[in-house]
Short mmCIF file of C-alpha atoms and ligand atoms in Angstrom, two decimals:
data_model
loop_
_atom_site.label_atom_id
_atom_site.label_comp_id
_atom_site.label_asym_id
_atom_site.label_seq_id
_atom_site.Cartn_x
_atom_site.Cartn_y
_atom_site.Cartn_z
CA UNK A 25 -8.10 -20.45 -1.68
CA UNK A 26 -7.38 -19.54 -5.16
CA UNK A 27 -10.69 -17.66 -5.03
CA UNK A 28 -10.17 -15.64 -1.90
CA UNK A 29 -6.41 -14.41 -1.90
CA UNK A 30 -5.35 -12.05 -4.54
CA UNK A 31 -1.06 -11.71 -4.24
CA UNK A 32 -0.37 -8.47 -7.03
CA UNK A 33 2.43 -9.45 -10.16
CA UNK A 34 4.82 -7.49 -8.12
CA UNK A 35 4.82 -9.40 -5.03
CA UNK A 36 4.08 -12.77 -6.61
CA UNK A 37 6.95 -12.43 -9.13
CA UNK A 38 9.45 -11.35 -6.45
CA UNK A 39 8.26 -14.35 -3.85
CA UNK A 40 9.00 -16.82 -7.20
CA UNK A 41 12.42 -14.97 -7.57
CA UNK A 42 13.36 -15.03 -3.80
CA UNK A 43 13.30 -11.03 -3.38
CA UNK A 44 12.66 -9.54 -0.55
CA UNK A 45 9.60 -8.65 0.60
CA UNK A 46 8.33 -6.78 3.27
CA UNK A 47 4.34 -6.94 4.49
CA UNK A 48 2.58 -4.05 5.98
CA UNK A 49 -0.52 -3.50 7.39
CA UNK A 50 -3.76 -1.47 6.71
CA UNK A 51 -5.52 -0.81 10.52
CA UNK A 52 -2.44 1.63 10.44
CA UNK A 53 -4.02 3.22 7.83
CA UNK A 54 -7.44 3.41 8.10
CA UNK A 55 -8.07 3.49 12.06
CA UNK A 56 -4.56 4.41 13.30
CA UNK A 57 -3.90 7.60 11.56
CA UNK A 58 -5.79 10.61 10.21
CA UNK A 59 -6.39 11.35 6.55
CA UNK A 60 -4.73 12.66 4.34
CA UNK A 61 -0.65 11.52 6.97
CA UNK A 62 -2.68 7.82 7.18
CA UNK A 63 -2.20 7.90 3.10
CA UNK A 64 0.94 9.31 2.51
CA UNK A 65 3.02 7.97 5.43
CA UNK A 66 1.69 4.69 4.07
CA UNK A 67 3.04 5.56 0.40
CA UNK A 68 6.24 6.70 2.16
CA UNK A 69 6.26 3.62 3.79
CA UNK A 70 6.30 1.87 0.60
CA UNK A 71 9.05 3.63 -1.10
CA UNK A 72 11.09 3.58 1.91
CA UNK A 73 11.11 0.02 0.94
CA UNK A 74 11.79 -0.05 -2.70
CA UNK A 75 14.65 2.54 -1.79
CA UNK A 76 15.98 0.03 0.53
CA UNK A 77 15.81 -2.96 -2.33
CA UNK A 78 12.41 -4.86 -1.21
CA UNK A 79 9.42 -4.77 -2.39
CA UNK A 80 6.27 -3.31 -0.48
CA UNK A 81 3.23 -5.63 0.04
CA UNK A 82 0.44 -4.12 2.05
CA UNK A 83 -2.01 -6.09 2.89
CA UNK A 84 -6.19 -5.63 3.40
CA UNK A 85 -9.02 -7.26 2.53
CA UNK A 86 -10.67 -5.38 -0.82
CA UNK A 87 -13.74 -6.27 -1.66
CA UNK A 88 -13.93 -9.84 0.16
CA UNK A 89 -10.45 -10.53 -1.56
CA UNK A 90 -7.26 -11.19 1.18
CA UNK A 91 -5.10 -8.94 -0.89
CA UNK A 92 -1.22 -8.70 -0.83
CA UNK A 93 -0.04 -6.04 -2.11
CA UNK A 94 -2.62 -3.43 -2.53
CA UNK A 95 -2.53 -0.41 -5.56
CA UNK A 96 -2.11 2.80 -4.74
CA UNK A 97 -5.43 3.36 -5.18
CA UNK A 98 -6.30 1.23 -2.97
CA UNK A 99 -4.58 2.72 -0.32
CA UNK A 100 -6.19 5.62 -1.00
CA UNK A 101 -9.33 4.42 -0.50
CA UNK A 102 -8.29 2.86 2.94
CA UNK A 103 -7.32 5.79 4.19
CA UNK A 104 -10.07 8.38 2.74
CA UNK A 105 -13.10 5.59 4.21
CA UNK A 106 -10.92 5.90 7.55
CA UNK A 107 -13.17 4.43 10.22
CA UNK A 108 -15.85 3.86 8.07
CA UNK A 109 -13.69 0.82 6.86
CA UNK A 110 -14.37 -2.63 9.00
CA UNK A 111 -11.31 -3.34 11.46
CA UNK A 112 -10.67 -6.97 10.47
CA UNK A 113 -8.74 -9.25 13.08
CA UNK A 114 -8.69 -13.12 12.81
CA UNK A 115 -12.14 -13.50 14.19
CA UNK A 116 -13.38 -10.69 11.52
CA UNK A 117 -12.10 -12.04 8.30
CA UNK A 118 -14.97 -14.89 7.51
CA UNK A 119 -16.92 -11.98 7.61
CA UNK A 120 -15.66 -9.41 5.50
CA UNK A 121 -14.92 -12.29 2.94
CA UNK A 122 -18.43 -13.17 2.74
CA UNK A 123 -19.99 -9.58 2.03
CA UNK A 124 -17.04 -9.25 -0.21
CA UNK A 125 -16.28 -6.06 1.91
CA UNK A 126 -13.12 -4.11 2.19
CA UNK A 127 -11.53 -4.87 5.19
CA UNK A 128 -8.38 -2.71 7.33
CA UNK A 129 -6.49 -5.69 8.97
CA UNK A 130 -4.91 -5.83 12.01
CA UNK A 131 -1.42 -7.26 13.15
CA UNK A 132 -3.23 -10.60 13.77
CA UNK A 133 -5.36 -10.85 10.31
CA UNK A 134 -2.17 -9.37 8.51
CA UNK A 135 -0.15 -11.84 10.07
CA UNK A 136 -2.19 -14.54 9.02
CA UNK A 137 -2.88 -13.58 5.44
CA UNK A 138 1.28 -13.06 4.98
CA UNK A 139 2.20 -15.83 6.17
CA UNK A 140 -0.79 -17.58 3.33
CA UNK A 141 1.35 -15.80 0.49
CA UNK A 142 4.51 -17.19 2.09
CA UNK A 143 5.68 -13.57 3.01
CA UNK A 144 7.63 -14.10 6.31
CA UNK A 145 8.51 -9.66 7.82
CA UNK A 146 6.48 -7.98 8.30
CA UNK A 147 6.88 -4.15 9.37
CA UNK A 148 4.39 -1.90 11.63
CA UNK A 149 4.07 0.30 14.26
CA UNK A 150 3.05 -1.09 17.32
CA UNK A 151 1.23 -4.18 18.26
CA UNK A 152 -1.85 -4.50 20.37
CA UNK A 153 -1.31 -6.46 23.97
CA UNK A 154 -2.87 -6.60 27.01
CA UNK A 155 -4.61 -3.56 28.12
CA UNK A 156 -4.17 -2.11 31.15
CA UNK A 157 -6.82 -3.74 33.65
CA UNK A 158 -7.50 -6.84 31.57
CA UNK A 159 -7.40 -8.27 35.22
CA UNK A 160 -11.27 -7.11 34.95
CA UNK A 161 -12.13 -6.56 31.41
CA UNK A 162 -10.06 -9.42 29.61
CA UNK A 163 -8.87 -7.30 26.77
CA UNK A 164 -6.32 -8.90 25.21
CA UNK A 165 -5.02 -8.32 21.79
CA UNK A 166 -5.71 -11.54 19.34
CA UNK A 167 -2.33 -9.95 17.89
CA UNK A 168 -0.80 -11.98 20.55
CA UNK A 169 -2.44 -15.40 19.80
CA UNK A 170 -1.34 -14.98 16.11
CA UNK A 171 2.23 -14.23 17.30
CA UNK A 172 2.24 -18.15 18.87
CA UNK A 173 0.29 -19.49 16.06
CA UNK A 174 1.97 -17.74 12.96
CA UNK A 175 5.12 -17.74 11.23
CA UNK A 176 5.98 -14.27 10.55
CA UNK A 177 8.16 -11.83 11.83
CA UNK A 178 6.67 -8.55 12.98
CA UNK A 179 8.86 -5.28 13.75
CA UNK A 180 7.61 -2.81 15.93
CA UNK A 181 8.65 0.01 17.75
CA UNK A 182 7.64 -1.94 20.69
CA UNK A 183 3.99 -1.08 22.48
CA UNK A 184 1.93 2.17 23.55
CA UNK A 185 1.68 2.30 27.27
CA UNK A 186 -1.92 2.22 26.58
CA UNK A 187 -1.24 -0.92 27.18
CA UNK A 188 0.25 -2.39 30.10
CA UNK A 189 3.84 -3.49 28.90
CA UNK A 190 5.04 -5.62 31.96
CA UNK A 191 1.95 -8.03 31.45
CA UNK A 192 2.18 -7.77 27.35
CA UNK A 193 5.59 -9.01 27.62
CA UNK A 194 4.42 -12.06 30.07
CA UNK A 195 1.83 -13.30 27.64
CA UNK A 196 4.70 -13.43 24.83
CA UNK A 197 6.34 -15.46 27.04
CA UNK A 198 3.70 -17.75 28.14
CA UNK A 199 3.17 -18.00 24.33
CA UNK A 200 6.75 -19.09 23.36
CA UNK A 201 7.00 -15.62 21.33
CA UNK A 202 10.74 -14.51 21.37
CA UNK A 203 11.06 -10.47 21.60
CA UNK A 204 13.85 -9.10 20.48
CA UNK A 205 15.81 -5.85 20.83
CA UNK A 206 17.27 -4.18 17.61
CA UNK A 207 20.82 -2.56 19.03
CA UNK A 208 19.30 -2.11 22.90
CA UNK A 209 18.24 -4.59 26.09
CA UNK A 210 15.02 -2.35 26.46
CA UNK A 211 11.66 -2.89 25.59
CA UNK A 212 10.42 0.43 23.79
CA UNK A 213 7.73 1.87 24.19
CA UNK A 214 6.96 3.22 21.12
CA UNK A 215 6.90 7.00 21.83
CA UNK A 216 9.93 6.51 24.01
CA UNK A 217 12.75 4.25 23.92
CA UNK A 218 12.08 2.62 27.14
CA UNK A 219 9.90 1.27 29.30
CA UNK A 220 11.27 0.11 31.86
CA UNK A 221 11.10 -3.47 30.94
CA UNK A 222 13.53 -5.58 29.14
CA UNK A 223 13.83 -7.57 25.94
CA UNK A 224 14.25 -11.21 25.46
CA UNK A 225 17.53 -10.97 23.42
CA UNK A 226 19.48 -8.11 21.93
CA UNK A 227 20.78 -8.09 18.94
CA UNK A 228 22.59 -5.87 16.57
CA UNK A 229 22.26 -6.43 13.03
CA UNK A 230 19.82 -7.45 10.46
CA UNK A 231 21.55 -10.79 9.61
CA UNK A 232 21.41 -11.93 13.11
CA UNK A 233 18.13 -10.97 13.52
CA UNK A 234 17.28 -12.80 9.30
CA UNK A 235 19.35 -15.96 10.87
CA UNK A 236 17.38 -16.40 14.39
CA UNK A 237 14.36 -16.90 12.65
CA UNK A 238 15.69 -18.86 9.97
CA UNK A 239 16.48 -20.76 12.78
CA UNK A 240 12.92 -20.98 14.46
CA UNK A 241 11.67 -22.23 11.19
CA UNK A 242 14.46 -24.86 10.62
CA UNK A 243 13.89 -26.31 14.16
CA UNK A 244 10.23 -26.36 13.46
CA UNK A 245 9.23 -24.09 15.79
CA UNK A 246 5.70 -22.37 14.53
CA UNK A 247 5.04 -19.25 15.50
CA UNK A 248 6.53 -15.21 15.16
CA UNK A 249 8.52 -13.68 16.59
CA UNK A 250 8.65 -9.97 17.76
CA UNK A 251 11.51 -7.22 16.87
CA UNK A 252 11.17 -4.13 18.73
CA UNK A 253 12.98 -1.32 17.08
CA UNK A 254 13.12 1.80 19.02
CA UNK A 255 11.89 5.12 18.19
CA UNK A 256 15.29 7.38 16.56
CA UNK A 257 16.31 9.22 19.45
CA UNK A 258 15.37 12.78 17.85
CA UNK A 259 11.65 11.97 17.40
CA UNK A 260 11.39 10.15 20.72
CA UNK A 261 8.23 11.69 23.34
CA UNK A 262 9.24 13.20 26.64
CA UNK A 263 7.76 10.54 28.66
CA UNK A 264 5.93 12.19 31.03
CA UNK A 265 4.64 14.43 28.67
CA UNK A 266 3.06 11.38 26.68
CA UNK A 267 2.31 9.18 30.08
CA UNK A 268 0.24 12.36 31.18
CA UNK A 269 -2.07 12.36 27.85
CA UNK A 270 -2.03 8.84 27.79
CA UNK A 271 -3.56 8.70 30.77
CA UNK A 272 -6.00 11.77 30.38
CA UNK A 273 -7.22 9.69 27.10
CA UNK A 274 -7.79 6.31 29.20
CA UNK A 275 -9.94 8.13 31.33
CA UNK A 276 -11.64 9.41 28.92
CA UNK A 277 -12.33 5.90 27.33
CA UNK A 278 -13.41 4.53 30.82
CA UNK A 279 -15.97 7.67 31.31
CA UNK A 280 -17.20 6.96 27.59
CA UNK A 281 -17.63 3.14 28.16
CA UNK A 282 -15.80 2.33 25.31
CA UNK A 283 -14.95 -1.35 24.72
CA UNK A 284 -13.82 -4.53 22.46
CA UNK A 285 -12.04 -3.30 18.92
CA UNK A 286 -13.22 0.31 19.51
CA UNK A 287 -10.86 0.75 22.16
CA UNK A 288 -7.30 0.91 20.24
CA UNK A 289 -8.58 3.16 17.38
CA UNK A 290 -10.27 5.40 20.15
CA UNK A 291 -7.17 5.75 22.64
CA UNK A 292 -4.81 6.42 18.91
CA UNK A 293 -7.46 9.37 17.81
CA UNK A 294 -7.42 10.58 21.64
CA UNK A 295 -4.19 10.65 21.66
CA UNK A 296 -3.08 12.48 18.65
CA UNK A 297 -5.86 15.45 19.26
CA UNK A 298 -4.27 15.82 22.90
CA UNK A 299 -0.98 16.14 21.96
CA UNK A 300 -1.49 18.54 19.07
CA UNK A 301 -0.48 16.26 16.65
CA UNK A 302 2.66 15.92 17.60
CA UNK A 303 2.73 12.20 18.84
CA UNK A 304 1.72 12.13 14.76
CA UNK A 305 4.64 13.17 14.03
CA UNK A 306 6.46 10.90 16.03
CA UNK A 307 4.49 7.64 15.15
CA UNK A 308 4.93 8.29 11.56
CA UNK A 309 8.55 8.50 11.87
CA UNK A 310 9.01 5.22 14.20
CA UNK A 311 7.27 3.37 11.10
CA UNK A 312 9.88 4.27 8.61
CA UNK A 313 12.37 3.51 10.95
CA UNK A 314 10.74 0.12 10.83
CA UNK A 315 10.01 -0.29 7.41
CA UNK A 316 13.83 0.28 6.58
CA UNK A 317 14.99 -2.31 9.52
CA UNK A 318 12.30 -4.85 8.02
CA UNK A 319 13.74 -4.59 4.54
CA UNK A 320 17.46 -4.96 5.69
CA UNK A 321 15.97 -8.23 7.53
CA UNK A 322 13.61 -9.46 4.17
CA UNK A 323 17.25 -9.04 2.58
CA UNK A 324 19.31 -10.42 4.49
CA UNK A 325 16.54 -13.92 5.02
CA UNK A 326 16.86 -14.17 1.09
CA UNK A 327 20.34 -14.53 1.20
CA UNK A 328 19.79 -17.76 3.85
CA UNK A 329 17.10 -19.03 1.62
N1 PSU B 404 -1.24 0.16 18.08
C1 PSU B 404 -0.75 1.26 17.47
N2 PSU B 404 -1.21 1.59 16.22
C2 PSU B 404 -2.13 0.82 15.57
C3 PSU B 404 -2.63 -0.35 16.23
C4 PSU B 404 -2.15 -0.62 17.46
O1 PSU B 404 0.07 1.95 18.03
O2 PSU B 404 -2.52 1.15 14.44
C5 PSU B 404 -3.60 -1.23 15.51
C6 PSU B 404 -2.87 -2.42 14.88
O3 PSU B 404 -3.52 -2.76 13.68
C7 PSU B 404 -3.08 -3.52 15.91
C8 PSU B 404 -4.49 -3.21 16.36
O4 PSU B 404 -2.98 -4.82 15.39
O5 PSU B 404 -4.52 -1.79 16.45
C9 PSU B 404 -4.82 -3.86 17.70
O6 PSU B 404 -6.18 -3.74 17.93
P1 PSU B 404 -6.85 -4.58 19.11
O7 PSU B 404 -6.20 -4.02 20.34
O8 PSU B 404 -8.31 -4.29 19.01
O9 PSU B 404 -6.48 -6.01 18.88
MN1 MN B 405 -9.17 -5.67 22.43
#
């Protein structure tokens, strides 16, 4: 393992220290976001963190290497490469090891390589699910799988209605993955604040939320578990306005044939160029809003520790 997981000073001398530390991912960067707001809402990201006393690890595959805690340079590269960069999820990561490729990883892969380095928050945007019609095409997030199989906690601002939220929820629950509300009972949906369906639990503060999953690992119960954080109320959508284009870019997709890991990327870039950037603006802002919640929650787990 030695060989194949690189964890930077920073992170490694904070996990031996018991700091806090708060993982992020790279798809974000690379496929979620254009250049150059990919880049610098990622290096916002990371002092958002420091400012809130953690320390920043985001995590990608660079050259063939499961890194933890990538440079800034790094970063940059991530985001400049954009697309060009392979999406890695679990299934992708033999692969991109072997070619000793750089690699943007998902929820799933990012999940899995935290939880290697013994980094336990994790803090994003939004998660992949089930897609609306998996009835017919089976498309189905592995982000979900990794949420039963691995320990780490992931904070989101809850799911894009390109997926379908009612049956994403379902699966977490067939999968024994506890969702959680940050201060509300409703399920975001990460341009808005609803969607319509609820949350598992509610709770209001970072130490409950530290101690409930200090609690899952005590009991021995494997597995993540899911904090949805909604979107601040002054950069949230107007629903209908961000249904309609959602919609407009799924049938786009559908006309196009696109399928399998092209989808997500391709619904994100639809979306941004029909809304004038200005669901941008919005999904940059509901990730510092979770970077900040997952470094009150990295804190607050140390002090349980
Ligand atoms: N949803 C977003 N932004 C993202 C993603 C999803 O709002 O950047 C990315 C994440 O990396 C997520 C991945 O893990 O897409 C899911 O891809 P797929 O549906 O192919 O599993
Ligand atoms: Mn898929």
């Amino acid at each position: 393992m030695k060989n194949y997981l690189h964890i930077s000073e920073e992170v490694q001398q904070a996990l031996a220290e018991n700091k806090p530390v708060v993982a992020l991912e790279s798809t974000i960067i690379s496929h979620g976001m254009p250049y150059p707001q990919n880049v610098q809402t990622a290096q916002m990201v990371e002092q958002i963190i420091r400012d809130a006393g953690a320390i920043p690890a985001t995590i990608a595959v660079i050259e063939g290497k499961l890194t933890v805690g990538c440079s800034a340079e790094q970063i940059d590269r991530l985001g400049q490469k954009g697309l060009a960069v392979t999406k890695v999820s679990r299934r992708d990561l033999p692969f991109v090891v072997a070619k000793k490729q750089d690699g943007a990883t998902t929820v799933a892969a990012t999940m899995y390589i935290a939880h290697l380095a013994g980094v336990h928050v994790f803090a994003t945007g939004g998660i992949g699910g089930v897609h609306r019609n998996a009835e017919t095409t089976m498309d189905i997030s592995a982000d979900l799988d990794e949420l039963q199989e691995t320990s780490v906690m992931v904070v989101c601002a809850g799911a894009k209605s390109i997926l379908d939220i009612g049956l994403t929820l379902e699966c977490l629950e067939t999968r024994g993955v506890p969702v959680v509300g940050y201060k509300t009972e409703d399920m975001p949906a990460f341009y808005t604040q609803k969607s319509g369906f609820k949350v598992d639990y509610r709770l209001d503060t970072p130490q409950e939320i530290a101690l409930a999953y200090h609690c899952k690992c005590a009991i021995g119960l494997k597995g993540g578990m899911l904090v949805a954080n909604p979107i601040p109320d002054q950069y949230a959508m107007d629903s209908n306005y961000i249904d309609e284009n959602i919609r407009r870019a799924l049938e786009e997709a559908d006309h196009l044939g696109i399928h399998g890991k092209e989808t997500t990327p391709y619904l994100l870039d639809k979306i941004q160029k029909l809304t004038g950037g200005q669901s941008l603006q919005s999904n940059i802002q509901l990730v510092y809003n979770n970077a900040k919640l997952g470094a009150e929650i990295a804190k607050e787990l140390c002090k349980i520790r």
